[in-house]
XYZ file of C-alpha atoms in Angstrom:
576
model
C 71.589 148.865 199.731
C 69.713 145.991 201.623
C 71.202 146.135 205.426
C 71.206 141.724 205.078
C 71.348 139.964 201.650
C 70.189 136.581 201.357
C 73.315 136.336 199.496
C 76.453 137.239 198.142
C 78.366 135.821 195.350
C 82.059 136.261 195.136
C 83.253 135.985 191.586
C 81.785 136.085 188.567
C 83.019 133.225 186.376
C 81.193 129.891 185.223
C 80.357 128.988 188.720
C 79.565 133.021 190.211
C 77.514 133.941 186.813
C 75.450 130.811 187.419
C 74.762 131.803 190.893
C 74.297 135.000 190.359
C 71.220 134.243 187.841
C 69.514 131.815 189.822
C 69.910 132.993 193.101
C 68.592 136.655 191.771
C 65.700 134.780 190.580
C 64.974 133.202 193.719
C 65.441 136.824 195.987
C 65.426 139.523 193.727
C 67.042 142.722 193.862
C 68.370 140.698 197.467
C 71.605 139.139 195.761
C 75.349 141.225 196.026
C 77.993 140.370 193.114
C 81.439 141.006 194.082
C 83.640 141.315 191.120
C 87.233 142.219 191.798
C 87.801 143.177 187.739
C 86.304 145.670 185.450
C 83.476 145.706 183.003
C 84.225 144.990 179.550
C 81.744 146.484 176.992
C 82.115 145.882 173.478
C 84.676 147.036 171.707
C 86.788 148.041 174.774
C 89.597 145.164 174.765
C 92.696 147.128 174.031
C 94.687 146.516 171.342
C 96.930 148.580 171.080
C 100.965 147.832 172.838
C 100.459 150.941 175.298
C 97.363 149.470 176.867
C 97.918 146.033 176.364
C 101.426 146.119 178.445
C 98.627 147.961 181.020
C 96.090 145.564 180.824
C 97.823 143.089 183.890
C 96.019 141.958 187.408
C 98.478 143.914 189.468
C 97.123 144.698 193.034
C 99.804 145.471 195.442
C 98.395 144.053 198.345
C 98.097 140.497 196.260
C 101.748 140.838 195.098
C 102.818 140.636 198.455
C 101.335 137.253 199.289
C 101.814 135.579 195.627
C 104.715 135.346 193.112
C 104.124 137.172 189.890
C 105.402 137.670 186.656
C 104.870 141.309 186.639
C 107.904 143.421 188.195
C 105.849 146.918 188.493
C 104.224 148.004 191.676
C 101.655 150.141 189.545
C 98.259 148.924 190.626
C 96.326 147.881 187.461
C 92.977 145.880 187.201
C 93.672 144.188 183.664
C 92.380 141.451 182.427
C 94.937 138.933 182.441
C 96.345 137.711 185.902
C 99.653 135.385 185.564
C 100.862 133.982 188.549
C 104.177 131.577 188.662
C 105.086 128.559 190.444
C 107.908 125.727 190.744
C 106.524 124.033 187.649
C 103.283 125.311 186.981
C 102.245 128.963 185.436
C 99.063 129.676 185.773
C 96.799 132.381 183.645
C 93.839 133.672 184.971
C 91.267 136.371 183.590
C 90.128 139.049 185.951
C 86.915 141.032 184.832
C 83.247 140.296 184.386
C 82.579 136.952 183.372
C 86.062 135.983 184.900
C 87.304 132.933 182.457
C 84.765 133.006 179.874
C 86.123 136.760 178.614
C 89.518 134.972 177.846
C 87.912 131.133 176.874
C 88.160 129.596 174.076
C 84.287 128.738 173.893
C 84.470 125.328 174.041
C 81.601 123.144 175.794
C 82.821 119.709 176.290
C 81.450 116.682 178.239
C 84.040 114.224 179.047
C 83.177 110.510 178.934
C 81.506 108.692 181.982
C 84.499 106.688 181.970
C 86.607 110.067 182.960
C 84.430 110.182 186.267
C 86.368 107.692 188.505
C 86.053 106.579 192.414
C 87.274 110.092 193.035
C 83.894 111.149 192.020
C 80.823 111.136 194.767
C 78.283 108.979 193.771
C 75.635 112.072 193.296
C 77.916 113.841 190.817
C 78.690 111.250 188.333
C 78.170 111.645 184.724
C 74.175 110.476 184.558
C 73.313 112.546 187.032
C 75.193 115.706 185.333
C 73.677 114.937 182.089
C 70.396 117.339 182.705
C 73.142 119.910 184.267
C 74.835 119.755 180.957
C 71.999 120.430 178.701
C 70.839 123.373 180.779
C 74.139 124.965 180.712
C 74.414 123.927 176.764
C 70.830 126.003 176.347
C 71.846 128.646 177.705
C 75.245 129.440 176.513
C 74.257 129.216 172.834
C 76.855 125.930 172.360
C 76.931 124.663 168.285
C 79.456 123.998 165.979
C 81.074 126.798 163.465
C 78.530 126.350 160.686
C 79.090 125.052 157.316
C 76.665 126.021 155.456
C 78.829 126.222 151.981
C 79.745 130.242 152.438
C 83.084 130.828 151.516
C 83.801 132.742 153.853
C 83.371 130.495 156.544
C 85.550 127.668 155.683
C 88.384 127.728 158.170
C 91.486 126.083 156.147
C 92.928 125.017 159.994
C 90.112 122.650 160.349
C 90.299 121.449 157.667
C 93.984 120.359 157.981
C 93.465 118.786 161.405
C 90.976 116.418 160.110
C 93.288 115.276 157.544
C 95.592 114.795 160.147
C 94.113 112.671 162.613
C 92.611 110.819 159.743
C 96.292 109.845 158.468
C 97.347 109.259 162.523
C 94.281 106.913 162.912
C 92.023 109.048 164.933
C 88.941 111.023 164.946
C 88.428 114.679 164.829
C 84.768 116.292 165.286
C 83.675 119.342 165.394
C 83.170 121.059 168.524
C 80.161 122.930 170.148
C 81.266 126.710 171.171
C 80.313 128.989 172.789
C 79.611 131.529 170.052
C 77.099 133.983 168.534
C 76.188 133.204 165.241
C 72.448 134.409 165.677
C 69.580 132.961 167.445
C 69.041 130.443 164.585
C 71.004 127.852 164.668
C 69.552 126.711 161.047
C 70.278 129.852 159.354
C 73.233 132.110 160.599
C 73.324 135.318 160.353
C 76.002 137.050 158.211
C 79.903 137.058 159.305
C 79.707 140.926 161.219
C 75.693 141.439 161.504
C 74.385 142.284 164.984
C 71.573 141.539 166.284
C 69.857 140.639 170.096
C 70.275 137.392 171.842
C 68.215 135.912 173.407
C 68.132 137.241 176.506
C 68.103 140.565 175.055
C 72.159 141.465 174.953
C 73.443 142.701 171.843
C 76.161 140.309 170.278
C 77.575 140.050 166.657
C 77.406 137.333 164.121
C 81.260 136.017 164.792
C 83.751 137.996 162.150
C 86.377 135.070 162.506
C 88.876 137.059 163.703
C 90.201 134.353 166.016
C 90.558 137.130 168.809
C 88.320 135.287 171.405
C 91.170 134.566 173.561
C 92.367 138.096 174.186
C 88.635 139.504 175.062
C 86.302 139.645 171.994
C 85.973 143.268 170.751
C 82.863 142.582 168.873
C 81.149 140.481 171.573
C 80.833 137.677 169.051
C 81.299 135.483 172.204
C 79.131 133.882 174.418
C 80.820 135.434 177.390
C 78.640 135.337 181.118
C 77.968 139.410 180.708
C 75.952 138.490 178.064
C 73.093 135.688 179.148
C 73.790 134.824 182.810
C 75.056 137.539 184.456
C 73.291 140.151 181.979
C 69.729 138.676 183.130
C 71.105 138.020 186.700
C 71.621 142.407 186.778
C 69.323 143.518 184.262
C 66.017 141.280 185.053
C 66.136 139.794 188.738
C 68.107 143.150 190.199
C 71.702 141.813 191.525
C 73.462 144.147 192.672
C 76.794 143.617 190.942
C 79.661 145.355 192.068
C 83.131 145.297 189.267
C 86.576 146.139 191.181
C 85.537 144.876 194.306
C 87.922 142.284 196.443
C 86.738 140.036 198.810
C 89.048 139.673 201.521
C 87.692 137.438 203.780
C 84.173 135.899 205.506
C 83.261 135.607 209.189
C 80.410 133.844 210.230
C 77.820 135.681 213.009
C 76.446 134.830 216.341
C 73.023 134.913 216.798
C 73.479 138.849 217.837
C 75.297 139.881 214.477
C 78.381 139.572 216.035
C 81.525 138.416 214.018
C 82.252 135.007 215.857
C 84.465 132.557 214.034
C 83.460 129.752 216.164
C 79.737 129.776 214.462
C 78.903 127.672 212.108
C 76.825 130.080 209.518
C 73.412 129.404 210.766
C 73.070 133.168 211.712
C 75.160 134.378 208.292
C 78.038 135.965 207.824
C 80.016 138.894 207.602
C 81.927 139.620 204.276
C 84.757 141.652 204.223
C 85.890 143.123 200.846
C 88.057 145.601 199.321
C 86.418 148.807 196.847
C 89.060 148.839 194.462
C 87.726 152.093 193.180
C 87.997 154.015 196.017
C 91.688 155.408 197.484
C 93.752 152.878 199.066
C 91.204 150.034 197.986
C 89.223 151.183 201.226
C 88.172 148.191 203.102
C 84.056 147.623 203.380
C 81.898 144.952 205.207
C 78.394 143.714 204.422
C 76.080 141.045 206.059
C 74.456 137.722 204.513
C 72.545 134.861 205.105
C 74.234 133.087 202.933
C 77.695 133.018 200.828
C 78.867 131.444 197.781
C 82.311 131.399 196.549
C 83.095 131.451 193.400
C 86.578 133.117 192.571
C 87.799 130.656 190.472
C 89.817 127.298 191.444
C 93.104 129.294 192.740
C 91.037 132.276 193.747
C 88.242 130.233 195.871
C 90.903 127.999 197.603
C 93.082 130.871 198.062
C 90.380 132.923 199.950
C 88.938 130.026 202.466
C 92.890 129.056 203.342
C 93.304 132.417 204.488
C 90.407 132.062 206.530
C 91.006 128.911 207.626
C 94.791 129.250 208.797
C 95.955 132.993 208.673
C 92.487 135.290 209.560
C 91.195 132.111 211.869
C 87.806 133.071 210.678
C 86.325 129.737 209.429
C 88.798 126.918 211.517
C 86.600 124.483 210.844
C 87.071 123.518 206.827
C 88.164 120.371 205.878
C 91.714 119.435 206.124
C 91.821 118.855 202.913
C 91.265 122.220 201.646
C 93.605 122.937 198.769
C 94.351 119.411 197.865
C 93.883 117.782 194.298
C 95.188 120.496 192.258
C 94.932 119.569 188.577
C 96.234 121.610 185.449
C 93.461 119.590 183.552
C 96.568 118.189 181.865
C 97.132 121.220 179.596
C 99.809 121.364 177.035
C 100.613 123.755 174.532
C 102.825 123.521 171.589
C 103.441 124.645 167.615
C 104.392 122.569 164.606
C 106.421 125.449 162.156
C 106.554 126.003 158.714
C 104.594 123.107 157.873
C 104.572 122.444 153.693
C 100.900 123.773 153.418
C 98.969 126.403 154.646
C 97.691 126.337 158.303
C 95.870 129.752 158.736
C 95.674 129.984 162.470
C 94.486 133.489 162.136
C 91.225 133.031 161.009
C 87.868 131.562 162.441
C 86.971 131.360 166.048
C 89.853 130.011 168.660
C 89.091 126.263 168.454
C 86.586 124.388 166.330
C 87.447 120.566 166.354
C 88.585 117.894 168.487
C 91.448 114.750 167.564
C 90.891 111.838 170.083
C 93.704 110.465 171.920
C 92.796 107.639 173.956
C 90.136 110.063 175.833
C 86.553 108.999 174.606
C 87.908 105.678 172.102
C 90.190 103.327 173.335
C 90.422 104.795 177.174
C 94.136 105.061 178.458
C 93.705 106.872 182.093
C 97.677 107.646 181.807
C 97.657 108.856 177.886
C 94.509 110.213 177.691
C 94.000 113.403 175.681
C 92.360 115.714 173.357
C 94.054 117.520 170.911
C 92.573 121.107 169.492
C 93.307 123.242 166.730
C 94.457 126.320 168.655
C 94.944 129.899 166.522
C 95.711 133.252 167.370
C 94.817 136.899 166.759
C 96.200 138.438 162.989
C 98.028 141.168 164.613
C 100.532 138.364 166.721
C 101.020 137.045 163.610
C 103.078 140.596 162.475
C 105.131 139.907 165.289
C 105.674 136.225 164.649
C 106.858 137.433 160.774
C 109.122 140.158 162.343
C 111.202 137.660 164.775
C 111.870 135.210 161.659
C 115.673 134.232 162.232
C 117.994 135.028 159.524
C 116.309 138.261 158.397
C 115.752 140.752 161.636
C 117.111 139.126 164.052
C 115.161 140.986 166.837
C 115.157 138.458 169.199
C 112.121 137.438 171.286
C 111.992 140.402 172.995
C 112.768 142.831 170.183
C 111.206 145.048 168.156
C 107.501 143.890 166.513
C 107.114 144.000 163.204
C 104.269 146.639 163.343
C 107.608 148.991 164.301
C 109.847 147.710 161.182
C 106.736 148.954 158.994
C 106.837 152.163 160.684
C 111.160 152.508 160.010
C 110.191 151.354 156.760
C 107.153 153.941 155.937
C 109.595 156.834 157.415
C 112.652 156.229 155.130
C 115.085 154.428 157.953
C 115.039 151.240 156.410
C 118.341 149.176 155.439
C 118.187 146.754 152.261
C 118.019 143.871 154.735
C 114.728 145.264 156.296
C 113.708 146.382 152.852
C 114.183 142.568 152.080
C 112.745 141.437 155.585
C 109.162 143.046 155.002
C 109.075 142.035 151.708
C 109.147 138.182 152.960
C 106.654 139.749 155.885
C 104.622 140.684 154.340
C 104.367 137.106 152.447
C 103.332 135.868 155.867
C 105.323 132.186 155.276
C 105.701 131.206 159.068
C 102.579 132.130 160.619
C 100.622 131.081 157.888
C 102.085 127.826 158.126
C 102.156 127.328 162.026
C 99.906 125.054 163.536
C 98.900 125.313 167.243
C 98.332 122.397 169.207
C 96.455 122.870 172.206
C 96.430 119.542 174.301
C 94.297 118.773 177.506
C 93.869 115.530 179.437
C 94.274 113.596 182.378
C 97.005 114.311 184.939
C 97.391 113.427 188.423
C 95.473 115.541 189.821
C 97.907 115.565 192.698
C 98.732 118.857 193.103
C 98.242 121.089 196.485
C 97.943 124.499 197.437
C 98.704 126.035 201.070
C 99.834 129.677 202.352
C 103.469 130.223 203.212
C 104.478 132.177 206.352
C 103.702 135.208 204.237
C 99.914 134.314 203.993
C 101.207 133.813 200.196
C 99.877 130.707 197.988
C 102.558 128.159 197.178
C 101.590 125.513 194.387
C 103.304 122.122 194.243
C 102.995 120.567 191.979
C 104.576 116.744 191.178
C 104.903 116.956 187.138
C 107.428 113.886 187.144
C 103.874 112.411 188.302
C 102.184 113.470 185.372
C 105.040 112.481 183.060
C 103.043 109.589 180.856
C 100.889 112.059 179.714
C 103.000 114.850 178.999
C 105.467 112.424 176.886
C 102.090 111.038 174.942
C 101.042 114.880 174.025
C 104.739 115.546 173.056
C 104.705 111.999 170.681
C 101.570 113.384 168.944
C 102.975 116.612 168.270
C 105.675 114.922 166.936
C 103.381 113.076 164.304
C 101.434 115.919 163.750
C 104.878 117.174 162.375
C 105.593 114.609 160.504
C 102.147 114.692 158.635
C 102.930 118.382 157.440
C 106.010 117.910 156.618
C 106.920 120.857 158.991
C 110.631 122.336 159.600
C 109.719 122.016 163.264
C 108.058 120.940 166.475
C 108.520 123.592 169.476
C 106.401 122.712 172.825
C 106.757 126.367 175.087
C 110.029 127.044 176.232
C 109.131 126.965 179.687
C 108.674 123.056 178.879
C 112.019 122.707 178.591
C 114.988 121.479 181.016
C 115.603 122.402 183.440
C 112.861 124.498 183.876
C 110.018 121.624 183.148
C 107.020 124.489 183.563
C 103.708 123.485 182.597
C 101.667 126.546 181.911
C 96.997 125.684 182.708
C 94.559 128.005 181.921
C 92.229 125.796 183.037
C 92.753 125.082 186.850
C 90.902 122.659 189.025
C 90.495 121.622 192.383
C 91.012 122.485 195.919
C 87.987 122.489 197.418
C 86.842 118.995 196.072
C 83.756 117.484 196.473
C 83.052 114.912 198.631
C 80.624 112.296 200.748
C 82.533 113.297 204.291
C 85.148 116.028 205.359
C 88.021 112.858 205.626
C 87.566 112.696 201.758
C 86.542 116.605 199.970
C 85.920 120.337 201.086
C 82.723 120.233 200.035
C 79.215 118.068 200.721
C 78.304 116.328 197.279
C 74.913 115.150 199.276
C 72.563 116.811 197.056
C 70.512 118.385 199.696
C 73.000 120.816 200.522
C 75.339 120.257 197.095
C 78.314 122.284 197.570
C 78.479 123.527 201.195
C 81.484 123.588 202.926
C 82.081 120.578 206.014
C 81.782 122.210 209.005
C 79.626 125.564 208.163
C 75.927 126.116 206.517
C 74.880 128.599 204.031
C 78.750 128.906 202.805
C 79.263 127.033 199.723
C 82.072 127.216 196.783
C 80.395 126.693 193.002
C 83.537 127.114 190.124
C 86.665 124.942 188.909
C 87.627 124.604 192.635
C 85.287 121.946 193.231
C 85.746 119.647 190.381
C 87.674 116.518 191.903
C 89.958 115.276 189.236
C 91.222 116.410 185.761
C 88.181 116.017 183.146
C 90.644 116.099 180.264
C 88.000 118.237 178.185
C 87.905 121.680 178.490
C 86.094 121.870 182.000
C 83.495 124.822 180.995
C 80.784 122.768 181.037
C 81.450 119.945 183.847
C 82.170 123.409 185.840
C 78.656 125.163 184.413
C 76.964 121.910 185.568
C 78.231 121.529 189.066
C 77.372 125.312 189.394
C 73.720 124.684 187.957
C 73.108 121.960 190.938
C 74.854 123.703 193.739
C 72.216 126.588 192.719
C 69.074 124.189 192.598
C 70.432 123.006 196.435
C 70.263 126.244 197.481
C 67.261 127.694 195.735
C 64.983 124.590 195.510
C 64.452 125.033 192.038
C 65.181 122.689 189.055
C 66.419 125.082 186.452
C 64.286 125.467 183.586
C 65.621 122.450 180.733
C 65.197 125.546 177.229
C 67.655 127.568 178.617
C 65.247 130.667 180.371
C 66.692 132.408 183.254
């Protein structure tokens, strides 16, 4: 181990995997990843309800300062990390390649008209474009082909462009984020393997529409598999998994910790090994730090510094401001009068416009996408049907009324009950509707007397758009001639709980510390107000709700924080 990096990277989503690469390029073998989850390899996603119910971010030292939806003080470093607020839920992934492992693979850019006076000058949608392209290259972004194989028509898609044609709108096809081999002319068969190329080995996607509960077959484009997999294996990072930073300290010009310098002599990063007994507490010394823990994860770390550890006094004031859920909204139209099929093909493949790119509405804007989920939720969706089991939302999956049945303990009614499950009328007749757009972005996030975040967040604020989504579903309903339009329960009153999986915001960019966290002055892209070398490259810095999914406005505010840092304009085909 170096005794000084040139730098460490906390976090190893869009904004950390990006770093990590480019920075390793620049110093190699003199760049530190800190990863507070685990290494996924392929095929090592569990599956089964044992290790699934065990696969939950549950640190005990985190529970203390956060509310969570997970009552057990086991400690367990899963993959999924769900924290709970007054009327927002957050999810979170927690493992290498942070987000993308639990993405939906979707590389969007919004419209320039999405990029508003909250926006710095330097940072506005001409100026991403090259960002954009670079990010596109490398993470492999095309639509789900067509190439008139059978087995890759994906009935779901097809549905939702019938629909938005009958509503008036447009649906395209997306780009994703998935491995369908290195030609993009000619894909390789549904299930064959072969090398990226940056030399990982991925499979041709088998449409299992598993890409949002960690692909088993690494048919994704996930970060351990082109950024972060060339970052390690080709410029020598040294990335540590199940490692927690706890905070940074900037250093005097004798190495001393000294929270009233301002970075120019490094700093001192405190951290957590995870692996070792009681998460054993460890230190190591920079010249340089870049955050990149995701949007609650990054703000949450320099607010502790800033107010509770005292560390780094001198961030902006309006650290943890401009929270948006990136107007999220999920919701299912059931037992629609054809088939749906949301088990089959990747996660999301196409796009219905809703005042987003055509016909620009700031307070209706949205997308709506044609969400799916994995085959094996779809036994437990048969097995709750009311009227035949009447398990209950919390009873018994169907997976166990197969197993009474196969041992002889059936009744008639069950006998009855799997007969109709085994039909599969209700899931294969759902459709998902996955809605994102623009919300206030008017959230905020501060510590409580606990050193605990506390999100508020205003959703009467947000209301416009939430009440547009919920009229589309409405009509999507109506154009299936479905028995039903459910948003989430949590949704509902009095509760009126939005759940994002796509966070934003916190440590905003901006022109001066009065207006953002961070400097958008290209120069020195990213740095915090107030301190050098420490700078913050993920979802935390994106100013307002993009409406799109954010991977790639994130992926190309990471790609120019790490040319300010590095000097170096990263390579337009996609090398690393």
């Amino acid at each position: 181990m170096p005794e000084r990096y040139e730098a460490i990277v906390i976090g190893t989503g869009f904004g950390g995997a990006i770093s990590a690469a480019r920075l390793s390029r620049r110093w190699p073998g003199r760049v530190l990843v800190l990863e507070r989850g685990k290494r996924y390899p392929m095929g090592s996603f569990p599956r089964s309800p044992h290790d699934t119910a065990r696969n939950f971010w549950n640190y005990p030292i985190e529970a203390r300062r956060r509310p969570r939806s997970i009552p057990s003080d086991q400690e367990e470093h899963g993959l999924w990390d769900i924290r709970n607020y007054g009327h927002m839920d957050v999810v979170l992934g927690a493992g290498l390649g942070g987000g993308s492992l639990i993405y939906a693979n979707v590389f969007l850019e919004p419209p320039e008209h999405v990029f508003d006076d909250r926006w710095p000058a330097s940072c506005k949608k001409p100026h991403l474009d090259p960002y954009y392209a670079v990010a596109k290259q490398v993470l492999g972004s095309r639509p789900i082909p067509r190439n008139g194989d059978a087995r890759r028509r994906i009935i779901r898609t097809e549905l939702y462009e019938r629909v938005a044609k009958e509503m008036g709108r447009e649906s395209r096809l997306l780009d994703l984020n998935v491995f369908f081999g290195n030609d993009f002319d000619h894909p390789l068969e549904i299930g064959v393997q072969d090398r990226n190329r940056y030399g990982a080995i991925q499979t041709s996607c088998v449409y299992c529409a598993e890409c949002d509960v960690g692909c088993n077959t690494h048919s994704k484009n996930t970060l351990d598999l082109n950024y972060l997999f060339v970052a390690e294996r080709t410029h020598g990072a040294d990335v540590r998994t199940e490692h927690l930073a706890d905070r940074i300290v900037p250093l005097n010009p004798k190495g001393d910790d000294d929270p009233t310098a301002d970075g120019s002599h490094g700093f001192r990063v405190y951290y957590r090994d995870l692996t070792a007994p009681g998460g054993a507490e460890r230190a190591v010394v920079t010249n340089r730090v870049v955050v990149s823990a995701g949007t609650l994860g990054s703000s949450e770390l320099l607010l502790r510094c800033k107010t509770r550890f005292k560390t780094l006094p001198k961030l902006s004031d309006r650290l943890g401001h401009h929270f948006s859920g990136n107007g999220d909204f999920l919701s299912f139209v059931i037992g629609g009068q054809g088939p749906a099929d949301p088990n089959y093909g990747p996660v999301i493949t196409q796009r219905t416009d809703f005042n987003l790119f055509d016909k620009w509405d700031p307070n209706r804007a949205f997308i709506l996408e044609d969400a799916s989920y994995p085959a094996f939720a779809a036994w437990y969706t048969e097995g709750i049907k009311p009227g035949y089991l009447r398990l209950g939302a919390f009873g018994l999956t169907a997976m166990a009324v197969v197993r009474r049945w196969l041992t002889g303990r059936q009744t008639g009614s069950i006998g009855y009950a799997l007969g109709d499950l085994l039909k599969g009328d209700i899931s294969y007749t759902t459709s998902v509707l996955l809605c994102m757009g623009i919300d206030r972005s008017n959230g905020t996030m501060s510590l409580d007397g606990n050193g605990r975040v506390d999100l508020d967040w205003p959703y009467k604020d947000s209301l416009p758009l939430y009440e547009a989504i919920l009229d589309a579903g409405k009509r999507f309903k109506s154009a299936v001639q479905a028995k039903s339009f459910v948003p989430l329960p949590n949704w509902l009153w009095p509760f009126r709980k939005n759940v994002s999986v796509h966070t934003l915001g916190g440590c905003v960019l901006g022109d001066r510390a009065e207006s953002g966290v961070t400097s958008a002055h290209r120069e020195n892209f990213g740095e915090c107000f107030g301190y050098k070398n420490l700078r913050v490259a993920d979802g935390a810095i994106v100013p307002t709700a993009v409406g799109a999914n954010p991977t790639a406005t994130i992926s190309a505010l990471s790609e120019m924080v790490s040319e300010s840092i590095t000097g170096v304009v990263p390579d337009a085909s996609g090398n690393l």
